[in-house]
Every structure is written in C-alpha cells, then in structure tokens.
Short mmCIF file of C-alpha atoms and ligand atoms in Angstrom, two decimals:
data_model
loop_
_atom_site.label_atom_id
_atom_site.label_comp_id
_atom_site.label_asym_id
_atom_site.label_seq_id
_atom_site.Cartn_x
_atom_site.Cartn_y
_atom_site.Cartn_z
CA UNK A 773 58.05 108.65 108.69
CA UNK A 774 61.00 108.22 106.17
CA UNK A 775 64.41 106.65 108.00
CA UNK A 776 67.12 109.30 108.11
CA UNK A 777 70.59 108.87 107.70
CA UNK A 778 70.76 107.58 111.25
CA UNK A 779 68.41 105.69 111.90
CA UNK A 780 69.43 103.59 108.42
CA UNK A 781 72.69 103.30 109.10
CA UNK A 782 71.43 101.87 112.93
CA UNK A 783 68.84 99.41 111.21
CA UNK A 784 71.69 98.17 108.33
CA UNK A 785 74.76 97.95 110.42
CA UNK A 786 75.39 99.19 113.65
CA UNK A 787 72.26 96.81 115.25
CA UNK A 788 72.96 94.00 114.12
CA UNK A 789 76.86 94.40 114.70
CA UNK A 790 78.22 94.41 111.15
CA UNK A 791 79.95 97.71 111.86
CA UNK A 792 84.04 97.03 111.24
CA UNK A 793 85.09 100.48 112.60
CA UNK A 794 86.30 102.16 109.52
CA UNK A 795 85.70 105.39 111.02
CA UNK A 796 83.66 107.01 107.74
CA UNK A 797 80.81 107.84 110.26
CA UNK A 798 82.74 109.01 113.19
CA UNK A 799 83.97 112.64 113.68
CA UNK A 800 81.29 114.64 110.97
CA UNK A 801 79.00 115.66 113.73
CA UNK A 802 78.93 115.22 117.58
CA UNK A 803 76.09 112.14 117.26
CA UNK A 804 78.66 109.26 116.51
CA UNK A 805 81.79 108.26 118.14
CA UNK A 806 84.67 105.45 118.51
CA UNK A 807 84.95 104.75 121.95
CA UNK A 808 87.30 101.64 123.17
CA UNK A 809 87.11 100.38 120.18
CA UNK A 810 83.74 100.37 119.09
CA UNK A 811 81.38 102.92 117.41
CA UNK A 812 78.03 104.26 118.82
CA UNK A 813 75.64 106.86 118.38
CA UNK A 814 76.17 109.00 121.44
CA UNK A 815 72.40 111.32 120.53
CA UNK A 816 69.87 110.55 118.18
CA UNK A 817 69.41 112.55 114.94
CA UNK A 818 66.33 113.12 112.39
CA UNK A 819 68.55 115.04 109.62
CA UNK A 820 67.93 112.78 106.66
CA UNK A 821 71.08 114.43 104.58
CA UNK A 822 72.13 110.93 105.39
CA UNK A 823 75.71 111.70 105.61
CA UNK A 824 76.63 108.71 107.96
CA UNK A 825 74.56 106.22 105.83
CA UNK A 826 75.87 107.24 102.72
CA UNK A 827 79.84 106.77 103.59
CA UNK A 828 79.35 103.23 105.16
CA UNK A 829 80.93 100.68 103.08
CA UNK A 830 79.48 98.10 105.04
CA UNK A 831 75.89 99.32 103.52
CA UNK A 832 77.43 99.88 100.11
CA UNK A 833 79.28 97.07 99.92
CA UNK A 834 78.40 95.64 96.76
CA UNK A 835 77.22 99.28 94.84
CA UNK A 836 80.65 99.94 94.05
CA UNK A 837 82.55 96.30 94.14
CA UNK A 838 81.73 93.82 90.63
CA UNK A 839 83.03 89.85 90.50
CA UNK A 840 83.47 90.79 87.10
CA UNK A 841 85.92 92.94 86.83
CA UNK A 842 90.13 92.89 86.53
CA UNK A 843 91.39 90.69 89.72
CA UNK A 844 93.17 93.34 91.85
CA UNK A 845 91.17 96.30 89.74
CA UNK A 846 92.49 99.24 88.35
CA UNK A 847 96.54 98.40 87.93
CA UNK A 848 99.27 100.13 86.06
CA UNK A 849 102.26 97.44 87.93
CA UNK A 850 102.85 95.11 90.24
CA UNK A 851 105.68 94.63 91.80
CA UNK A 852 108.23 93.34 94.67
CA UNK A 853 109.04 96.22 96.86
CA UNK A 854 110.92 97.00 99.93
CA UNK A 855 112.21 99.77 102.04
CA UNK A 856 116.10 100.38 101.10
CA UNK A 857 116.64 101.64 105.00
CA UNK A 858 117.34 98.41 107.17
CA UNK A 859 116.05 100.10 110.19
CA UNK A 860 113.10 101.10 108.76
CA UNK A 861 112.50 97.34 107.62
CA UNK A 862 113.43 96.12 110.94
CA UNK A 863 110.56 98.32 112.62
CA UNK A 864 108.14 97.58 109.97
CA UNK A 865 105.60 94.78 109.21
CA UNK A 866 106.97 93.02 106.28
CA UNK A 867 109.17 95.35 104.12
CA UNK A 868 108.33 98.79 105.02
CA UNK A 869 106.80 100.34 101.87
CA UNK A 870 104.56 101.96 103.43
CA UNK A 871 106.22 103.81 106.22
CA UNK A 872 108.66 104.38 102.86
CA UNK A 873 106.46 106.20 100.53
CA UNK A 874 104.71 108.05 103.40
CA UNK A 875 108.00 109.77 104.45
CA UNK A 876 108.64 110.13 100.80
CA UNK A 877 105.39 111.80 100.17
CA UNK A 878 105.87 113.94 102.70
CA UNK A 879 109.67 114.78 102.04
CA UNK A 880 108.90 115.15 98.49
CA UNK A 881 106.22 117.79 99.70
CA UNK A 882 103.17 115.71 98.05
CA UNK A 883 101.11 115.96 101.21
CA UNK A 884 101.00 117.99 104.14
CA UNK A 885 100.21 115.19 106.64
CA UNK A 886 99.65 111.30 106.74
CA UNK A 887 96.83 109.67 108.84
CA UNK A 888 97.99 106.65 109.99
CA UNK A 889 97.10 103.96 112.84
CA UNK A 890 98.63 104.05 116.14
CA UNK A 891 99.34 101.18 118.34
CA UNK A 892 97.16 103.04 120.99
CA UNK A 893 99.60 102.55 123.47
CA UNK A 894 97.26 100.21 126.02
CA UNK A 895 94.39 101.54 124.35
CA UNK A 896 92.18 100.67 121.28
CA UNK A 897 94.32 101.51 118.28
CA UNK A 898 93.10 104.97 116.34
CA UNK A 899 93.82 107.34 113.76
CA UNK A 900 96.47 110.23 114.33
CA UNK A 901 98.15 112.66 112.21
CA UNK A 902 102.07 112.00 110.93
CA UNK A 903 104.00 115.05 109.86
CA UNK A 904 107.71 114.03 110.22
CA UNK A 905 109.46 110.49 109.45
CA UNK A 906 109.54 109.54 113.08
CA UNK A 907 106.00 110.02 113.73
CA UNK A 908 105.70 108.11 110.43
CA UNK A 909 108.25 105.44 111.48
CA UNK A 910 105.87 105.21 115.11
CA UNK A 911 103.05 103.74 113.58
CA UNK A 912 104.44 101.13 111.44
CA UNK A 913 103.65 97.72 112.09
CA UNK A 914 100.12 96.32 111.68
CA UNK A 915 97.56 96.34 114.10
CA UNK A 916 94.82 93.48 113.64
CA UNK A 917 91.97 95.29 114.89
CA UNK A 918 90.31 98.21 113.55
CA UNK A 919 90.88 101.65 114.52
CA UNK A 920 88.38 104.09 113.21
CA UNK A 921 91.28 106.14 111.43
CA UNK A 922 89.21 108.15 109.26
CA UNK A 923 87.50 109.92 112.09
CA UNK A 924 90.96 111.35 112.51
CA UNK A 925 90.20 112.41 108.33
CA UNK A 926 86.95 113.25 108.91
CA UNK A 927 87.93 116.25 111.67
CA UNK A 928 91.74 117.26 109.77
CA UNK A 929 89.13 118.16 106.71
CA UNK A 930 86.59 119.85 108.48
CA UNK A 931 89.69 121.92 110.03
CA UNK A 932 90.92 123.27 106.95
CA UNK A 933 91.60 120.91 104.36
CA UNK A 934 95.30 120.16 104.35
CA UNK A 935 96.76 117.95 101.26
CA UNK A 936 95.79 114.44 103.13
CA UNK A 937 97.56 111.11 102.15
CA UNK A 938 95.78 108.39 104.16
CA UNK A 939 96.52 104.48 105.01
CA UNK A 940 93.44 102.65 104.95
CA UNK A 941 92.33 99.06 104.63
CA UNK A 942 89.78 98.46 101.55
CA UNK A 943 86.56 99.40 103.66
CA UNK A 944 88.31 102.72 104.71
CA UNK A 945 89.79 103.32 100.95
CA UNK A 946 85.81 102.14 99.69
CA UNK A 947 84.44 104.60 102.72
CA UNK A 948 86.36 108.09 101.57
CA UNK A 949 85.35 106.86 97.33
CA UNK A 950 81.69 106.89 98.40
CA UNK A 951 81.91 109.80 100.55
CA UNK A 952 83.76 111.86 97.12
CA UNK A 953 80.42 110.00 95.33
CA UNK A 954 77.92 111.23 97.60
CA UNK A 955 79.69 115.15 97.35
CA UNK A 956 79.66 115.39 93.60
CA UNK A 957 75.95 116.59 93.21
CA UNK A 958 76.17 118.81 96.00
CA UNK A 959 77.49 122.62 96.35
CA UNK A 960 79.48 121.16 99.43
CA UNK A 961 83.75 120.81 99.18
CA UNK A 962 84.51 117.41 98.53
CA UNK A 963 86.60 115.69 101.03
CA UNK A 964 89.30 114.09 99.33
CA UNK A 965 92.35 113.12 99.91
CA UNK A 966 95.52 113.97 97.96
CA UNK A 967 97.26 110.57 98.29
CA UNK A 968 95.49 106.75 99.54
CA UNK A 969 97.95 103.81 99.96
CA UNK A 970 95.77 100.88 100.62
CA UNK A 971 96.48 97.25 103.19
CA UNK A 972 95.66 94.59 101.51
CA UNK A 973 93.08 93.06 104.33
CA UNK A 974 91.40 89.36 104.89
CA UNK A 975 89.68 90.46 108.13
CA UNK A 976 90.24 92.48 111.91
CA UNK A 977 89.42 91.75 114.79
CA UNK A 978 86.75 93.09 117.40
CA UNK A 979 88.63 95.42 119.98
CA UNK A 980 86.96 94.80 122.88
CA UNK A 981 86.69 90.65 123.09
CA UNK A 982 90.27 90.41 121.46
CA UNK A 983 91.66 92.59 124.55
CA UNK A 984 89.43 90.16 127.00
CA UNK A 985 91.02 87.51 125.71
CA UNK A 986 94.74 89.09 125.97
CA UNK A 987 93.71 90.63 129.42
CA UNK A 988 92.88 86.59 130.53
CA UNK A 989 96.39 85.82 129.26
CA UNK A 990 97.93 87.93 131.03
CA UNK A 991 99.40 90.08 128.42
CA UNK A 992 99.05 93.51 129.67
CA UNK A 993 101.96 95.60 127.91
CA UNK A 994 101.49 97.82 124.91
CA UNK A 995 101.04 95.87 121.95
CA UNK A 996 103.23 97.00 118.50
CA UNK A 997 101.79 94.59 115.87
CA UNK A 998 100.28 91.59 114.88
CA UNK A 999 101.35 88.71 112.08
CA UNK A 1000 100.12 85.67 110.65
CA UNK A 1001 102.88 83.60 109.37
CA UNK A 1002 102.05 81.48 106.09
CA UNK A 1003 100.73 77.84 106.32
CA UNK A 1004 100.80 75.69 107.70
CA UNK A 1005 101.94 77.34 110.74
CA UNK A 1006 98.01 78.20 111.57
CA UNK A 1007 98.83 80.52 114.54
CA UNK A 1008 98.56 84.33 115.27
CA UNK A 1009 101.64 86.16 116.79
CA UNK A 1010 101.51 89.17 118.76
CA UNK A 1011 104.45 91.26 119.36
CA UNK A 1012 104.79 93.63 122.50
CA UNK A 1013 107.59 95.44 123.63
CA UNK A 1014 108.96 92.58 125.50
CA UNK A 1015 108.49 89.57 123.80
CA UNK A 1016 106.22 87.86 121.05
CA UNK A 1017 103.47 85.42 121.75
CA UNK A 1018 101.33 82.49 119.76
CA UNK A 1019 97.85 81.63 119.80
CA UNK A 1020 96.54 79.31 118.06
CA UNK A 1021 94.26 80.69 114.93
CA UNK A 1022 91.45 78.63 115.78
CA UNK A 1023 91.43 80.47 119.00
CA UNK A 1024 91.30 83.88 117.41
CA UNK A 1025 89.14 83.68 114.77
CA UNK A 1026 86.18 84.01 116.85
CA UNK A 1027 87.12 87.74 117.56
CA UNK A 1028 86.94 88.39 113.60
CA UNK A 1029 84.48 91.43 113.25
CA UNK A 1030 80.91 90.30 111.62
CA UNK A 1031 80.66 92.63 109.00
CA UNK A 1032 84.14 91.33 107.28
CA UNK A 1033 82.39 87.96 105.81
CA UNK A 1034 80.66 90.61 103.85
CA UNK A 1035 83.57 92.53 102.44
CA UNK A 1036 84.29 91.65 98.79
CA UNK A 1037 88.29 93.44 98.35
CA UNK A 1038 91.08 92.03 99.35
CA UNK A 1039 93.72 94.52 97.94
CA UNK A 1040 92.22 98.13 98.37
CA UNK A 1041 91.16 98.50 95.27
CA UNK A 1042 90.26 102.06 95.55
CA UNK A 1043 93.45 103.73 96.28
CA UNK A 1044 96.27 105.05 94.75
CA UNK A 1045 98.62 102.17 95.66
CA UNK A 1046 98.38 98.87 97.48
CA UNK A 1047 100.56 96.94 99.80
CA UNK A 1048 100.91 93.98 101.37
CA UNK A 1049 102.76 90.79 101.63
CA UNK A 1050 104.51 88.38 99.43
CA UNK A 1051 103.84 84.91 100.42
CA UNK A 1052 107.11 83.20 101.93
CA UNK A 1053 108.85 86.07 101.57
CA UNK A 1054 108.30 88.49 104.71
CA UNK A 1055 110.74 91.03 104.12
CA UNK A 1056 109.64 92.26 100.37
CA UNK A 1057 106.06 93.47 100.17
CA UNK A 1058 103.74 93.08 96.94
CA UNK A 1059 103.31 96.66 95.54
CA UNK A 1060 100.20 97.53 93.43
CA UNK A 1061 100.38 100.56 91.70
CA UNK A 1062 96.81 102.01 90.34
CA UNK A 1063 96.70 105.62 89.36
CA UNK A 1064 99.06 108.31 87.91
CA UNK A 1065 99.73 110.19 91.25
CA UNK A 1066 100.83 106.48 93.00
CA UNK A 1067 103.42 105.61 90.08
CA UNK A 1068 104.53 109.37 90.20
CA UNK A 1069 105.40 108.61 93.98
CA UNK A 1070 106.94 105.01 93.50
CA UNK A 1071 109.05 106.73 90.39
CA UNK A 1072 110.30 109.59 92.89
CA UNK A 1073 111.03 106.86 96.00
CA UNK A 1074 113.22 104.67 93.65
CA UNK A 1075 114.97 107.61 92.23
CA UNK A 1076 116.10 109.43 96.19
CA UNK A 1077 116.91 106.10 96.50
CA UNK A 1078 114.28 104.96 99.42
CA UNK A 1079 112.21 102.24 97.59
CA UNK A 1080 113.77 98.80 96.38
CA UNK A 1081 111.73 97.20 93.14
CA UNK A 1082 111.65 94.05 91.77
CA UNK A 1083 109.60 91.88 89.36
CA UNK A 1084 106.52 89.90 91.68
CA UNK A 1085 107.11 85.94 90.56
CA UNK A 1086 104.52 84.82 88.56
CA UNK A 1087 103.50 82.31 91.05
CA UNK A 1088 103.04 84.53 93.27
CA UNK A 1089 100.86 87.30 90.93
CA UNK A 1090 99.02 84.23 90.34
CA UNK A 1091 97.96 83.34 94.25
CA UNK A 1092 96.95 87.49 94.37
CA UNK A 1093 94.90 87.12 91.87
CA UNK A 1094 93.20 83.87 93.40
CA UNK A 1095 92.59 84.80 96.75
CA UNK A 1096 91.30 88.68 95.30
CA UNK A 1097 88.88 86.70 93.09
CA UNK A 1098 88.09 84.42 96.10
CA UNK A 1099 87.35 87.36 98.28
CA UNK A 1100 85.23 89.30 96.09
CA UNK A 1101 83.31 85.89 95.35
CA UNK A 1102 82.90 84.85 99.47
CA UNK A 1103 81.41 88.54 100.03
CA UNK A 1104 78.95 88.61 97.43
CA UNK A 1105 77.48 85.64 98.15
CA UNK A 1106 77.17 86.01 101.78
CA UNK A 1107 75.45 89.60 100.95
CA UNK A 1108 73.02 88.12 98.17
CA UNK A 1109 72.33 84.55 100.94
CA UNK A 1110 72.08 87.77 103.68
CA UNK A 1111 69.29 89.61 101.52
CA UNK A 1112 67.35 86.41 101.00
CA UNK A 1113 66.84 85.79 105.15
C1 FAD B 1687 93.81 94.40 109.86
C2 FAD B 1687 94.85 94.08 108.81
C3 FAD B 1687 94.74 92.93 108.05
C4 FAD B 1687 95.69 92.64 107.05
N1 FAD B 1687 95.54 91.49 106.30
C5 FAD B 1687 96.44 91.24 105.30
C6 FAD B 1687 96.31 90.08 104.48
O1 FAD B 1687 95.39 89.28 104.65
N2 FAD B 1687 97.23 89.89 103.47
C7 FAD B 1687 98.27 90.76 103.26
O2 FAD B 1687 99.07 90.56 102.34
N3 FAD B 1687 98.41 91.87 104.02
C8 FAD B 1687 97.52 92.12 105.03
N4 FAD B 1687 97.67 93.26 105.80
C9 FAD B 1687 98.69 94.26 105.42
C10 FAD B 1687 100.05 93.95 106.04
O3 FAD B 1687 99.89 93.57 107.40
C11 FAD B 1687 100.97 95.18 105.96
O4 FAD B 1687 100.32 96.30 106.53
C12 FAD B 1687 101.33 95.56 104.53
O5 FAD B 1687 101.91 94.48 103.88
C13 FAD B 1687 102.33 96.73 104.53
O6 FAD B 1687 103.52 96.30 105.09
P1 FAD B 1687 104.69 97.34 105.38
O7 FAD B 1687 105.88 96.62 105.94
O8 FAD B 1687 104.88 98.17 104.16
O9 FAD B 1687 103.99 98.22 106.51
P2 FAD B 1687 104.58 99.33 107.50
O10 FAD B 1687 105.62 100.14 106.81
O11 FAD B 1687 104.89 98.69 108.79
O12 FAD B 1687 103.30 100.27 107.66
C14 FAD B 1687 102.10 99.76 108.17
C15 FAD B 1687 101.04 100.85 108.12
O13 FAD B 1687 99.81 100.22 108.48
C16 FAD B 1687 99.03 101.13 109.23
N5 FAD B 1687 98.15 100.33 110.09
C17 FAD B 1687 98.50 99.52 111.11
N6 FAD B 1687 97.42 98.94 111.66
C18 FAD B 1687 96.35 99.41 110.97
C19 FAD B 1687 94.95 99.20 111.07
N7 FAD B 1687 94.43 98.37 111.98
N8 FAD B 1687 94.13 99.87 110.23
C20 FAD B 1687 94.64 100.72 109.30
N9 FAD B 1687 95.98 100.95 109.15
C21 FAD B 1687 96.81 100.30 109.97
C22 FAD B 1687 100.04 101.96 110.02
O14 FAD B 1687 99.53 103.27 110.19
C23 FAD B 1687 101.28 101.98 109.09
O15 FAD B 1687 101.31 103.18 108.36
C24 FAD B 1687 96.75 93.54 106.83
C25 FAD B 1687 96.89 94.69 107.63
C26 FAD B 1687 95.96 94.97 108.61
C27 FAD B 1687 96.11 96.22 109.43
S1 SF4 B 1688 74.12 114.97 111.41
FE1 SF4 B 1688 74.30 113.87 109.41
S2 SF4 B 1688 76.11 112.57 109.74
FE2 SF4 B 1688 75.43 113.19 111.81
S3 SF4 B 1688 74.05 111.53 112.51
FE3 SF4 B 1688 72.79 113.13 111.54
S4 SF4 B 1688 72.56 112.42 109.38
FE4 SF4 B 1688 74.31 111.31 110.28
S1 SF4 B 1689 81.44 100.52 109.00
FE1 SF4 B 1689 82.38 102.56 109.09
S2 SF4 B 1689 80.83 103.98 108.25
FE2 SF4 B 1689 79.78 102.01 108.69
S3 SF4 B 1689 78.92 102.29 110.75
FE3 SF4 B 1689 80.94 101.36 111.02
S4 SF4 B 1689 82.39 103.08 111.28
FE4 SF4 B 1689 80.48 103.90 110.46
S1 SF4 B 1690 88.01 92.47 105.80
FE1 SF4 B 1690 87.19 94.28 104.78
S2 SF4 B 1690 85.71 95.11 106.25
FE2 SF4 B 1690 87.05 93.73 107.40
S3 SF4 B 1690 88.65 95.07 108.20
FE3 SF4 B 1690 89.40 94.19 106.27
S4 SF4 B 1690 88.85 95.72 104.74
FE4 SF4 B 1690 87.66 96.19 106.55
#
C-alpha cells in the first residue's frame, strides 16, 4: 500500500530522530503533538493528503535551498540595527530589533498578532500569541532549544485567519514557504502569514537531555535566555532570573538536535526580514531586509523613531556571507553522504 502523509513523515524524520521541532506538523489535526519538548504522533492516520509530510523542512530540505545562489538570498539591505529604547535593549538578546519591529508592526496596525517563543516558564519553551508591547517585550531573549511555535500558527489560522506576523528560525520560515507551496494547487485558503522576521540559527538544542543535564546541575529556576559569546571564549551561558551560568561548549554540543547537521540556512532566508548578531558587537544586531513589506516596516520603525540604523562593516558583511555559504555547503553534503548510506 502507498505511504501516507504519516507514515512518510514517520519513516523520513520522526524515526530516526531528525525531527528539530519546528512545529509545521503539530496543531493541523489531533494525530501530532509537542509534548515536553518533543513531537509525536499521538494516533495513527491513513489520509495520504500528506499535509504533515509536505510542510516538514527537515524532508524538504534541499527542494527549496541551492549552494548556488546569492549568500544570504533574496536582499534589498543590510544593515546595523538596534532598538532606540534602552530598556527594551537591556531585556533583549543582542539589540532588540526584533521585539522592536514586532511592537512596531503591531502599533503601526500591520498585523493583528505576533507568534513568538516563550521562555516556558519551567517548561519546554512554545509558541504563544503577542498582542500588546509587553507581551511582546515577555518573550524576548533567545531560547536555545526549539519550541514548536508554529503549532501555535497552525491553530490561530485554522481559528479565523487573523493578519499573522511570525518569528521563526530558518526551518520554521522554510516550513510555512512549503506549506503556501503545497496550498497553491488546491481550492483550500492558503495559510500565510502577513509579516515573517527570521533568527539567524547555527543549531538548538534537544529539550529533554538539555533539561537533564540542567536538572543534574542543579539549576532549577525559570530560564530567560541563552548566549554564546564570540571566540575564543568556547562556552554557553544561561541566564535565569537569578544569576547566569557557564558550561563549557564541548559539554553542550552533544544536546544539538540531529536533524540540524542537515539544515542548509543560516539567515532565514525565507522571510521578510532577518536578524541576528554582529560579531563583537552584542548590542547592535545585523538586519537583513528581503521583501517590500520588511523595508516598508524598517522605513516606518526609523521614522516613529523606534529602530536605530547603521551601515554593517564590511568585515563583518564579509564573515555573514562566509559562514551562510558554509552552512548551506555543510547541509548539502551531509544530505547527499545521508542518501548514499
Ligand atoms: C536557537 C537559536 C539559535 C540562534 N543562533 C544564532 C546564530 O548562530 N547566529 C546569530 O547571529 N544569531 C543566532 N540566533 C539569533 C539571536 O539569538 C537573536 O535572536 C537575534 O539576533 C535577534 O536578537 P534581538 O535582540 O533582536 O532579539 P529579541 O528582541 O530579544 O527577540 C528575540 C525573539 O526570538 C524569539 N525566540 C526566542 N527563542 C526562540 C526559539 N527557540 N525559537 C524561535 N524563536 C525564538 C522570541 O519570541 C523573541 O521574539 C539564534 C536564535 C535562536 C533562538
Ligand atoms: S490528517 Fe493530514 S496532517 Fe494529520 S496526520 Fe493525517 S495526513 Fe498528516
Ligand atoms: S521538523 Fe517540523 S514538520 Fe518536520 S516532523 Fe518535526 S515538527 Fe514536524
Ligand atoms: S539549525 Fe536549522 S533546523 Fe536546526 S534549529 Fe536552526 S534553523 Fe532549525
């Protein structure tokens, strides 16, 4: 008998543990769920309308991603950005732009509602919905394991469609692209979302051994974000409410989720915008914008006076580009040395 949705997306990448929790699966029907961290299929199905499979960027991977192409994508600017608002900065991962242009968007009446990441509060993080700046400003700060946010997507749409603007890491960003692929043949409303501001990502961690190891050191408060500081410092910080610890990064790497060392984008190439640090300089962010409707919201920030811009040193365009090429390189080859075993 042909392999349906489920069953594919089982035999690709939930069985042999390459799933990285993006959440594209989770929250379209009652068969698949995040629980502590992890997704499973809580019933089997035989529908073959393959929904589940078809939204997995983990099994479409390399459909939509070339080594050819420009080395951050699709680009209008790059810049230096930060958050004017020192508190907002201060609660922030680097320099808030993207608790900035969320609040923005949804001052500026762009979208309705923001899913973001929570901190989960003792609990794996997850997606939830932000309608006001202090929800917004509640989730900043980044959490280095994955949290399924687009199940929180998934169930706003199938709700009633409110104007969307989602913060996603490049598998979530190349999760909602194939699910708008996969709706464009069909009489069915696409699910799309009115604004995408992408995390630039190298890898996440696995919930559930990452919280084993924090449990067996003792660190049992709620935990607000994560960091890596640049080289050669080599360790992994975690900040909690009281105080921030070290680990070595040796020590933590082994907690990076399987299915990353197959992920080819670095910078979220299929969003609207893209953040993420500037090397050695942790309070500005690098700022990629890509489309029409990201610039529009970067023009209206800098204008009320919310967003700071500046020119990205070359030198430090130049290492983007590098470690985007590098990424895109490292995940196509361990797909193509995968499909040979
Ligand atoms: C798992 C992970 C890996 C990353 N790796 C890199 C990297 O290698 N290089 C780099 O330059 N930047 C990386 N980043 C991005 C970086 O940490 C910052 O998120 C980015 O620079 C934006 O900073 P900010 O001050 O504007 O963010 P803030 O204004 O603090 O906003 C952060 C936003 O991130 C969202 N968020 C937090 N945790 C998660 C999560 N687990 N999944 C999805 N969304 C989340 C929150 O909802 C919040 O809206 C990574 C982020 C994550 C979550
Ligand atoms: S109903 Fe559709 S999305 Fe849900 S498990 Fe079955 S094939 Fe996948
Ligand atoms: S990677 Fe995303 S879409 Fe694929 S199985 Fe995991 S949660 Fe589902
Ligand atoms: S490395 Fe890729 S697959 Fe892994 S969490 Fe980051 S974006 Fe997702």
């Amino acid at each position: 008998m042909a392999k349906t949705g489920m069953d594919l997306l089982k035999k690709e990448v939930l069985e042999p543990g390459l799933c990285v929790a993006c959440g594209g699966c989770v929250g379209l029907c009652p068969h698949i769920s995040f629980f502590d961290g992890k997704v499973i299929c809580t019933d089997s199905c035989d529908l073959d309308d393959g929904r589940c499979y078809s939204v997995c960027p983990i099994a479409h991977q390399t459909e939509k991603t070339s080594i050819d192409k420009e080395p951050v994508g699709k680009c209008i600017s790059i810049y230096r950005s930060r958050a004017k608002d020192n508190r907002l900065r201060e609660k922030s991962q680097y320099g808030g732009t993207v608790s900035a242009l969320i609040i923005a968007a949804l001052e500026e009446g762009l979208i309705d509602e923001a899913i973001l990441t929570s901190n989960g509060n003792g609990t794996s993080p997850r997606g939830v919905i932000a309608k006001t700046a202090a929800e917004v400003i509640e989730c900043s700060g980044s959490r280095y394991t994955s949290s399924a946010a687009l199940e929180a997507f998934n169930k706003r749409i199938k709700e009633g469609s409110p104007r969307l603007g989602v913060v996603a890491l490049p598998c979530q960003a190349l999760s909602l692209a194939l699910a708008k692929d996969s709706q464009k043949n069909s009489d069915q409303e696409i699910p799309e979302a009115e604004l995408t501001v992408g995390l630039f990502c190298t890898w996440a961690l696995k919930y559930r051994p990452f919280k084993g190891f924090l449990n067996k050191e003792d660190v049992t408060e709620s935990l607000l974000r994560y960091d890596i500081p640049p080289p050669p410092a080599e360790v992994f910080q975690v900040f909690t409410g009281h105080k921030t610890r070290e680990y070595p990064l040796t020590e933590i790497r082994e907690f990076v989720q399987t299915g990353c060392a197959f992920c080819a984008d670095l910078t979220a190439e299929f969003t609207d915008i893209s953040v993420g640090v500037v090397e050695g300089m942790p309070d500005w962010n690098t700022l990629i914008v890509r489309k029409k409707k990201g610039k529009d919201l970067v023009d209206r920030a800098v204008a009320g006076g919310v967003l700071e811009l500046e020119e990205l040193p070359g030198e430090n365009q130049d290492h983007l580009f590098e470690a985007s090429l590098l990424k895109r390189k490292r995940g196509k080859e361990n797909w193509d040395k995968k499909k040979q075993t």
